[in-house]
Short mmCIF file of C-alpha atoms in Angstrom, two decimals:
data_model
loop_
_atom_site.label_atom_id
_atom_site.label_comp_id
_atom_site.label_asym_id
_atom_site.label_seq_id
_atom_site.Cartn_x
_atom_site.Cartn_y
_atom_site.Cartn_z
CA UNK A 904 50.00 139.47 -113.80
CA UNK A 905 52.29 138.38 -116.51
CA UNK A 906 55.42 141.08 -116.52
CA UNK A 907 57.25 139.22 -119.20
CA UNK A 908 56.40 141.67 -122.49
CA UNK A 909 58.39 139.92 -124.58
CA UNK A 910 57.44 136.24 -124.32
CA UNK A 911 54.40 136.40 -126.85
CA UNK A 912 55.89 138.31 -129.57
CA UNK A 913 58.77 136.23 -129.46
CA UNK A 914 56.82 133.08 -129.59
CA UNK A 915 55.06 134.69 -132.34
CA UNK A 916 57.95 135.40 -134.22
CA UNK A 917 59.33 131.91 -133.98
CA UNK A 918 55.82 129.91 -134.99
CA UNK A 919 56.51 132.61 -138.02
CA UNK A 920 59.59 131.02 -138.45
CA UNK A 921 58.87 127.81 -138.84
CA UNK A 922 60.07 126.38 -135.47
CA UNK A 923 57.19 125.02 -133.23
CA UNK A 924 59.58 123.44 -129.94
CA UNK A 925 62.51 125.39 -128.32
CA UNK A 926 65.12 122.81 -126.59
CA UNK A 927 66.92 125.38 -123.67
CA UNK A 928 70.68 124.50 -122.42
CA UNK A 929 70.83 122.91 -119.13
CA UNK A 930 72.58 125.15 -117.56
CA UNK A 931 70.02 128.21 -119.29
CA UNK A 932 70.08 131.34 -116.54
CA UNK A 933 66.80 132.82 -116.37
CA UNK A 934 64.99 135.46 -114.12
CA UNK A 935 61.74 133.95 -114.34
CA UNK A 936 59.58 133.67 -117.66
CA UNK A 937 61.88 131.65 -119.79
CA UNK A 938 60.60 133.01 -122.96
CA UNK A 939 61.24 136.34 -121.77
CA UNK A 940 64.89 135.25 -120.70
CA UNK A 941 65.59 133.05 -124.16
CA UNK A 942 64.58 136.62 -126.21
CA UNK A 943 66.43 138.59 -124.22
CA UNK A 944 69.50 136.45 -124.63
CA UNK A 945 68.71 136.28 -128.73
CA UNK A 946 68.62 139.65 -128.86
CA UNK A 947 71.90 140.46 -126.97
CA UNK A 948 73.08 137.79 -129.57
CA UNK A 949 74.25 136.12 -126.35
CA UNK A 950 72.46 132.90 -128.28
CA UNK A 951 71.17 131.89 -131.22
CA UNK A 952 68.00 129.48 -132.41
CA UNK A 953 69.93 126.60 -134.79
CA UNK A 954 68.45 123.60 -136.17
CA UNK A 955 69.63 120.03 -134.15
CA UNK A 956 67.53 117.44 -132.29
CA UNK A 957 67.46 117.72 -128.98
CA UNK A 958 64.97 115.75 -126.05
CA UNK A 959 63.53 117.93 -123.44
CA UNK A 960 61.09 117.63 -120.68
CA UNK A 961 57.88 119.75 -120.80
CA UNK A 962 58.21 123.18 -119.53
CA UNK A 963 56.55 126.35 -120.59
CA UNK A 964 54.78 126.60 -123.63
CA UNK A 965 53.51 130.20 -124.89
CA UNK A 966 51.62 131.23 -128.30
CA UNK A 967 52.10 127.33 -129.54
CA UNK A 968 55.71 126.83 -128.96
CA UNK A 969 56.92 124.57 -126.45
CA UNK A 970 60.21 125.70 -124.27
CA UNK A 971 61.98 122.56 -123.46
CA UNK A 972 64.08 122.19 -120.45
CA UNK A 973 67.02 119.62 -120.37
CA UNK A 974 66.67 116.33 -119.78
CA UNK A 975 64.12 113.35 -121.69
CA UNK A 976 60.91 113.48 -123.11
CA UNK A 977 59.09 115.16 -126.10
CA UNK A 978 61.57 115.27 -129.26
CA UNK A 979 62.76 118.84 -130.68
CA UNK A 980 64.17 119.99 -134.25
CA UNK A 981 65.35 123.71 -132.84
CA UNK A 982 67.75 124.55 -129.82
CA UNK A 983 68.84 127.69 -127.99
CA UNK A 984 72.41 127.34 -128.31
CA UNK A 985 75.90 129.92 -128.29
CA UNK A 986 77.11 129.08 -131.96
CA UNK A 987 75.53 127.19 -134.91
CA UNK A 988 76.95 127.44 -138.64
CA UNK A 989 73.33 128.78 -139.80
CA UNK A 990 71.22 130.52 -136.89
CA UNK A 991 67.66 130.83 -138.20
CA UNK A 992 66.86 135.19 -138.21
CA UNK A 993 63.72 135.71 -136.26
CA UNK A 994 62.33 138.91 -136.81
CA UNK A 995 61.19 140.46 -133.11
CA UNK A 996 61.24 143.90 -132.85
CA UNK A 997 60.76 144.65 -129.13
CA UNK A 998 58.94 148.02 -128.11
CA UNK A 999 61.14 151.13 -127.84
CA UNK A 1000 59.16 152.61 -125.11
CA UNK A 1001 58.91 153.16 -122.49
CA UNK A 1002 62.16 153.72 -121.30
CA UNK A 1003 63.78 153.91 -117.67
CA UNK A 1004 66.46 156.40 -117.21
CA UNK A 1005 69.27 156.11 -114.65
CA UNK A 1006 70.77 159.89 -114.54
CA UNK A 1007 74.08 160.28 -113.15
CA UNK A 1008 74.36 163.93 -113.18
CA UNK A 1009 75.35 164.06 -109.05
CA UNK A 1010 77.79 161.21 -109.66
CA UNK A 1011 80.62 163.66 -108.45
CA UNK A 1012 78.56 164.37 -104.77
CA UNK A 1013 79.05 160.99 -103.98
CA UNK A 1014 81.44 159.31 -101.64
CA UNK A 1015 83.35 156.41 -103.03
CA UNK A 1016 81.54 153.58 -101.35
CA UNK A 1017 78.51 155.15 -102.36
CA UNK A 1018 79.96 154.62 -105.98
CA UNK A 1019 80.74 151.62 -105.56
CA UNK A 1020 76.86 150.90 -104.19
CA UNK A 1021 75.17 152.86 -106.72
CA UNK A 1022 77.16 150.77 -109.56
CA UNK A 1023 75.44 147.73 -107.93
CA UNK A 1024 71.63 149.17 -108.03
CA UNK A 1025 72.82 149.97 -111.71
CA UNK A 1026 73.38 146.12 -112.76
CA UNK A 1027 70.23 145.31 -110.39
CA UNK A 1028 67.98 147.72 -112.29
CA UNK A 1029 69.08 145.86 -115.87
CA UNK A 1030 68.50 142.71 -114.36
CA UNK A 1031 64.36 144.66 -113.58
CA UNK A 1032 64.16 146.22 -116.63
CA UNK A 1033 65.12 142.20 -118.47
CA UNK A 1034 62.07 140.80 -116.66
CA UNK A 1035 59.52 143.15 -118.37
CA UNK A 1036 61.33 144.76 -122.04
CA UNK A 1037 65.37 143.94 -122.39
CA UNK A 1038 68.05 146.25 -122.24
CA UNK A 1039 67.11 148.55 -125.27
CA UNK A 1040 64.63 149.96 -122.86
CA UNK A 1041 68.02 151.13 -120.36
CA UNK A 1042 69.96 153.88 -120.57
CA UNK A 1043 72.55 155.30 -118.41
CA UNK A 1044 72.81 159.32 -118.60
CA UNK A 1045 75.36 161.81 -117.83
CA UNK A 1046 77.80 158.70 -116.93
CA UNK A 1047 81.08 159.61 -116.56
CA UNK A 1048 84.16 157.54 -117.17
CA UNK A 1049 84.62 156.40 -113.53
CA UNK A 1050 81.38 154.83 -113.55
CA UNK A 1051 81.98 152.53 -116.84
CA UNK A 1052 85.51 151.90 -115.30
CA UNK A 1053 83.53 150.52 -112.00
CA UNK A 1054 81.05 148.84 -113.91
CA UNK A 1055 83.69 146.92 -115.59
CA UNK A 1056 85.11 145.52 -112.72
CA UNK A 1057 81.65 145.33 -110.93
CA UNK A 1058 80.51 143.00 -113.66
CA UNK A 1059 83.47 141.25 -115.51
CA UNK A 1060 82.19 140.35 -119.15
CA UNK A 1061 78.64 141.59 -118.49
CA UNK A 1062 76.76 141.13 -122.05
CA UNK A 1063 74.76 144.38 -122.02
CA UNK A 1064 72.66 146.14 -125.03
CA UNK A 1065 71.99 149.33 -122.60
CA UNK A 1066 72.50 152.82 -123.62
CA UNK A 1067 75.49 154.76 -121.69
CA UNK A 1068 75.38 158.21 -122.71
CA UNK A 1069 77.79 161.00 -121.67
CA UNK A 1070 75.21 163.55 -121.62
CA UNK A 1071 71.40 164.00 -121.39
CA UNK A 1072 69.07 162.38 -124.28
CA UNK A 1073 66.71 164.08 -125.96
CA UNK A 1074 63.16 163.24 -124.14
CA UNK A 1075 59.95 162.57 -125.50
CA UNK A 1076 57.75 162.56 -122.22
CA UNK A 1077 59.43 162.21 -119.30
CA UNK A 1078 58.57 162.39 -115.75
CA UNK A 1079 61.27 161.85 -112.42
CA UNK A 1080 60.57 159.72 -109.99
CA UNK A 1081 61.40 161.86 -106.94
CA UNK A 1082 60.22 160.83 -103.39
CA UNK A 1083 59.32 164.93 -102.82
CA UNK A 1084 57.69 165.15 -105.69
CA UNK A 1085 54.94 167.35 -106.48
CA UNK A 1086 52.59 165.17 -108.16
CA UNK A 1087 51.69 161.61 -107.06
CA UNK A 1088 52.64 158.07 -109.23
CA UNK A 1089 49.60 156.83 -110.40
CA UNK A 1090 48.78 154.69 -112.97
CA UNK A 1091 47.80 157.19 -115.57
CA UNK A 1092 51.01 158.39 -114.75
CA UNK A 1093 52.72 154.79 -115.83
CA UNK A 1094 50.68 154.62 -118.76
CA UNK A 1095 51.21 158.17 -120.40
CA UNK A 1096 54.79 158.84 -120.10
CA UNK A 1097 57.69 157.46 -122.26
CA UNK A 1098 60.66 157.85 -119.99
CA UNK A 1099 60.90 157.31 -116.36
CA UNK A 1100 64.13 159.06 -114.91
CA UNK A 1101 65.41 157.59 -111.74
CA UNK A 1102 68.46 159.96 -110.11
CA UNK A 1103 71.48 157.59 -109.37
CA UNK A 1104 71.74 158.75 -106.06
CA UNK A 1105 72.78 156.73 -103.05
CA UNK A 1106 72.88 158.79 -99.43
CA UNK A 1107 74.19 156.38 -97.29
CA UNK A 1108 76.69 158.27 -95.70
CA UNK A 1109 75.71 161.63 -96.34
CA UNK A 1110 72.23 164.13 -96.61
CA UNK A 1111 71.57 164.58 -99.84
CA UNK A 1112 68.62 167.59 -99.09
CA UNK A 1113 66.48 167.90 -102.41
CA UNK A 1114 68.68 165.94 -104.66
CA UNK A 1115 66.46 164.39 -107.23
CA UNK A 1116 64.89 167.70 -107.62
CA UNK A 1117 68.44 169.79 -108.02
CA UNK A 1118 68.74 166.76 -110.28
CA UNK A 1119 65.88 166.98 -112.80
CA UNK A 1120 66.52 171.10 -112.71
CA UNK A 1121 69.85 169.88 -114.24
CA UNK A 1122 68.05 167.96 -116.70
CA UNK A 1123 65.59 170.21 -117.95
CA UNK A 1124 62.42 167.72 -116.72
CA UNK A 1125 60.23 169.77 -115.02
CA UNK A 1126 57.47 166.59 -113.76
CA UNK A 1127 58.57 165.48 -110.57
CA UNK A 1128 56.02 162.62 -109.05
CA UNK A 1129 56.65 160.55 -106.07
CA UNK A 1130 55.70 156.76 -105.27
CA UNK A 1131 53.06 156.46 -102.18
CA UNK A 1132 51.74 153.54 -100.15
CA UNK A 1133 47.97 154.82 -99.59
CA UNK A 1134 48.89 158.40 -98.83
CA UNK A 1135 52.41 157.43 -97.59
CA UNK A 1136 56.36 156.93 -98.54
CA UNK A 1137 56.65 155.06 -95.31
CA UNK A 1138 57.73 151.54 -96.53
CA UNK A 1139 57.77 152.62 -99.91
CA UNK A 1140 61.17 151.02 -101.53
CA UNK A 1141 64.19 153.85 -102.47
CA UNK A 1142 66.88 151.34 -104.22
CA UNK A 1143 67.47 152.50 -107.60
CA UNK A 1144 66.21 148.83 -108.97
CA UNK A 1145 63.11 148.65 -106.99
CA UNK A 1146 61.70 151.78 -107.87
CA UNK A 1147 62.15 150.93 -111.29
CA UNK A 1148 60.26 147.67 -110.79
CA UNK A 1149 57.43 149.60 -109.25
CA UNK A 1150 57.32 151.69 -112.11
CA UNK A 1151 57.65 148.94 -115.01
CA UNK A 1152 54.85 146.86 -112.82
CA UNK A 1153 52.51 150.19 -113.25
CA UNK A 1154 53.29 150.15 -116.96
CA UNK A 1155 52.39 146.68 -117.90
CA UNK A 1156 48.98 147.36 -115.94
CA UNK A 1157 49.45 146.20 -112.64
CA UNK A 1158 47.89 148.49 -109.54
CA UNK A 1159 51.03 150.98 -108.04
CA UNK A 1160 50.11 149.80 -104.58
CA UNK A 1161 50.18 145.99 -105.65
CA UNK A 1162 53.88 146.74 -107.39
CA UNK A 1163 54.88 148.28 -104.29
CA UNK A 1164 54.12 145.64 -101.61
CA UNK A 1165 55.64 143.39 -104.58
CA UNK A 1166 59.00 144.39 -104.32
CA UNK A 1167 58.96 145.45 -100.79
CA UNK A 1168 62.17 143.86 -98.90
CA UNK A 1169 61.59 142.64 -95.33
CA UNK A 1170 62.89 146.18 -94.00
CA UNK A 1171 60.17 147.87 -95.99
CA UNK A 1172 57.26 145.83 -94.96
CA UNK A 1173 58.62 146.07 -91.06
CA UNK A 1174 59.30 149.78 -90.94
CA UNK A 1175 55.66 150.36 -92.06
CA UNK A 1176 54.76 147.60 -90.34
CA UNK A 1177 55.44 149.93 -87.04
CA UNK A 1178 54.53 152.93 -88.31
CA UNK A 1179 50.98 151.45 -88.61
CA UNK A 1180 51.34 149.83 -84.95
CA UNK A 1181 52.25 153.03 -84.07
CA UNK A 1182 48.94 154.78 -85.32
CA UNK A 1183 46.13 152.45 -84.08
CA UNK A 1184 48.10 151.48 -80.86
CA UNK A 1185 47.29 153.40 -77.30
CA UNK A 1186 49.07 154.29 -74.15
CA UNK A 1187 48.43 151.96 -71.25
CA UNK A 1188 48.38 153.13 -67.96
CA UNK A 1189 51.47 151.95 -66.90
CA UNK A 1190 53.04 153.88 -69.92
CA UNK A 1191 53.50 151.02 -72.35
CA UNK A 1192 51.88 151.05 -75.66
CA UNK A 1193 48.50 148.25 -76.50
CA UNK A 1194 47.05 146.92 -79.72
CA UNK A 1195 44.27 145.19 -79.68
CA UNK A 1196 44.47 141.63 -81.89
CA UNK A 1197 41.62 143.19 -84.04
CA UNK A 1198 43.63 146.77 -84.69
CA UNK A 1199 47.03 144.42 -85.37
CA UNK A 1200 44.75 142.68 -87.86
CA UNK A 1201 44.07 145.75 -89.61
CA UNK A 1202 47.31 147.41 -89.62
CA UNK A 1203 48.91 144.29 -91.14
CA UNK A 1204 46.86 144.86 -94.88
CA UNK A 1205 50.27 144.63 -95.99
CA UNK A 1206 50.26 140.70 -95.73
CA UNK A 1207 53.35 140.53 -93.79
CA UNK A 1208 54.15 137.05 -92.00
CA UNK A 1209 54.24 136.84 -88.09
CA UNK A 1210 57.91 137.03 -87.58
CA UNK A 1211 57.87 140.48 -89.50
CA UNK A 1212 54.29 141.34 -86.87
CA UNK A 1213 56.58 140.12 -84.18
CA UNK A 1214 59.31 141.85 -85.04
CA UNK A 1215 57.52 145.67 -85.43
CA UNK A 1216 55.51 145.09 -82.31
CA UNK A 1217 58.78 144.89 -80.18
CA UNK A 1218 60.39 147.79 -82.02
CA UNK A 1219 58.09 150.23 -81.00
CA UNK A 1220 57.89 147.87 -77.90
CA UNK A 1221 53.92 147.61 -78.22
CA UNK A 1222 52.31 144.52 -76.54
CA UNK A 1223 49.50 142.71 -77.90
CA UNK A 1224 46.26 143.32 -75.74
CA UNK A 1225 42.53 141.76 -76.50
#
């Protein structure tokens, strides 16, 4: 599945320009597609598309324009570069919607490390939300000043385009992602909603009982649905950043369980990893739990490699029998 939504209009935009070759800077950071990454960057003005020749070596090419990488080969009139005296205007209008919403409202419940960590799921979730739209499609509500001041020092001289509002924005459609939810994440759900609010809320050091849903009552958003792993939050991701991955995944048409196991970190996939052991797996005689090679077969559908297997099996010390 191709996540980067910006690549083809962008491409688009610069064959309607005129330019037919884009020479990138060597040292060109990119997240993955890099015609996603080069139109995010042009639209944060971060750089511009000026006229100067320029060698490159093939790299990507999308909608009939060729994205040139440093180095020799194929000859290019147009480069991605920080200044030029006459940047050529390319006219891409990226989609307004949807729209992920980090809401800060229980900022002041948090401990100060947890500050500190929620800051960083903050800059992680711009860096998701770049790989699919750019950062038009962020915004930051009910942040108060503590959390810009972090942010600043966070991320020195971040170049940013997100929304940081001091109170709550008017909604069009918006549903909460909230892990007691009511109503399941689907992807009708993905597909007919404009804004997804996440609650900034870290627990690490404290129970936070019912949060997200104090949280949208705050808010005014009365559709709460939770993420599930076929009929299960067990391994199911709760970082601010993932979640919002799983969600933009669902948007741009991908299956919810194929985003999920996507963005899964090791911890994820081993935690239900055991709980899965843990269901097919029997009690031996001697006490000790037994899974047959063919039941181990089935609870791994999560495509997890053998040193994650390994690792499950002796946390819920089950041996493998059969």
């Amino acid at each position: 599945m191709c996540s980067a939504v910006l690549s083809r209009p962008f491409a688009k935009a610069l064959r309607a320009a005129g330019v037919d070759c884009l020479c990138l800077p060597r040292r060109f950071k990119c997240w993955g597609d890099v015609a996603q990454c080069a139109a995010v960057w042009v639209l944060l003005g971060r750089y511009k598309i000026c006229r100067g020749e320029c060698a490159g070596a093939p790299g990507t090419e999308v909608g009939g324009v060729a994205f040139l990488k440093g180095g020799s080969g194929g000859r290019c009139g147009w480069v991605l570069a920080r200044e030029c005296p006459e940047p050529l205007e390319v006219e891409l209008a990226p989609p307004a919607k949807p729209v992920i919403v980090v809401d800060l409202s229980l900022w002041g419940e948090h401990t100060p490390g947890e500050k500190h960590e929620l800051v960083e799921q903050v800059i992680e979730t711009l860096r998701a939300v770049r790989r699919f739209l750019w950062d038009g499609n962020f915004w930051v509500a009910n942040a108060p000043g503590e959390f810009v001041e972090l942010l600043n020092r966070h991320a020195r001289g971040l170049v940013h385009k997100m929304r940081i509002l001091e109170g709550t924005p008017p909604f069009e459609n918006p549903v909460v992602l909230d892990p007691e939810g009511p109503c399941l994440f689907t992807e009708d759900v993905a597909r007919s909603h404009a804004e997804f609010v996440i609650g900034g809320i870290v627990d690490k050091e404290r129970v936070a009982k019912s949060a997200t849903a104090r949280l949208a009552a705050l808010i005014g958003v009365e559709k709460r649905c939770r993420v599930e792993l076929r009929g299960s939050r067990v391994g199911v991701p709760d970082r601010i950043n993932k979640i919002a991955e799983i969600v933009l995944r669902a948007w741009a048409g991908e299956p919810v369980e194929r985003a999920v196991l996507a963005v899964q970190a090791k911890r994820d996939r081993v935690y239900r990893l055991m709980w899965e052991i843990q269901k097919r797996a029997k009690r031996a005689p001697d006490g000790a739990l037994e899974i047959t090679r063919a039941a181990l077969a089935e609870a791994n559908w999560l495509g997890a490699p053998e040193e994650e297997v390994g690792l499950a099996l002796r946390k819920v010390k089950a041996r493998v029998v059969g």
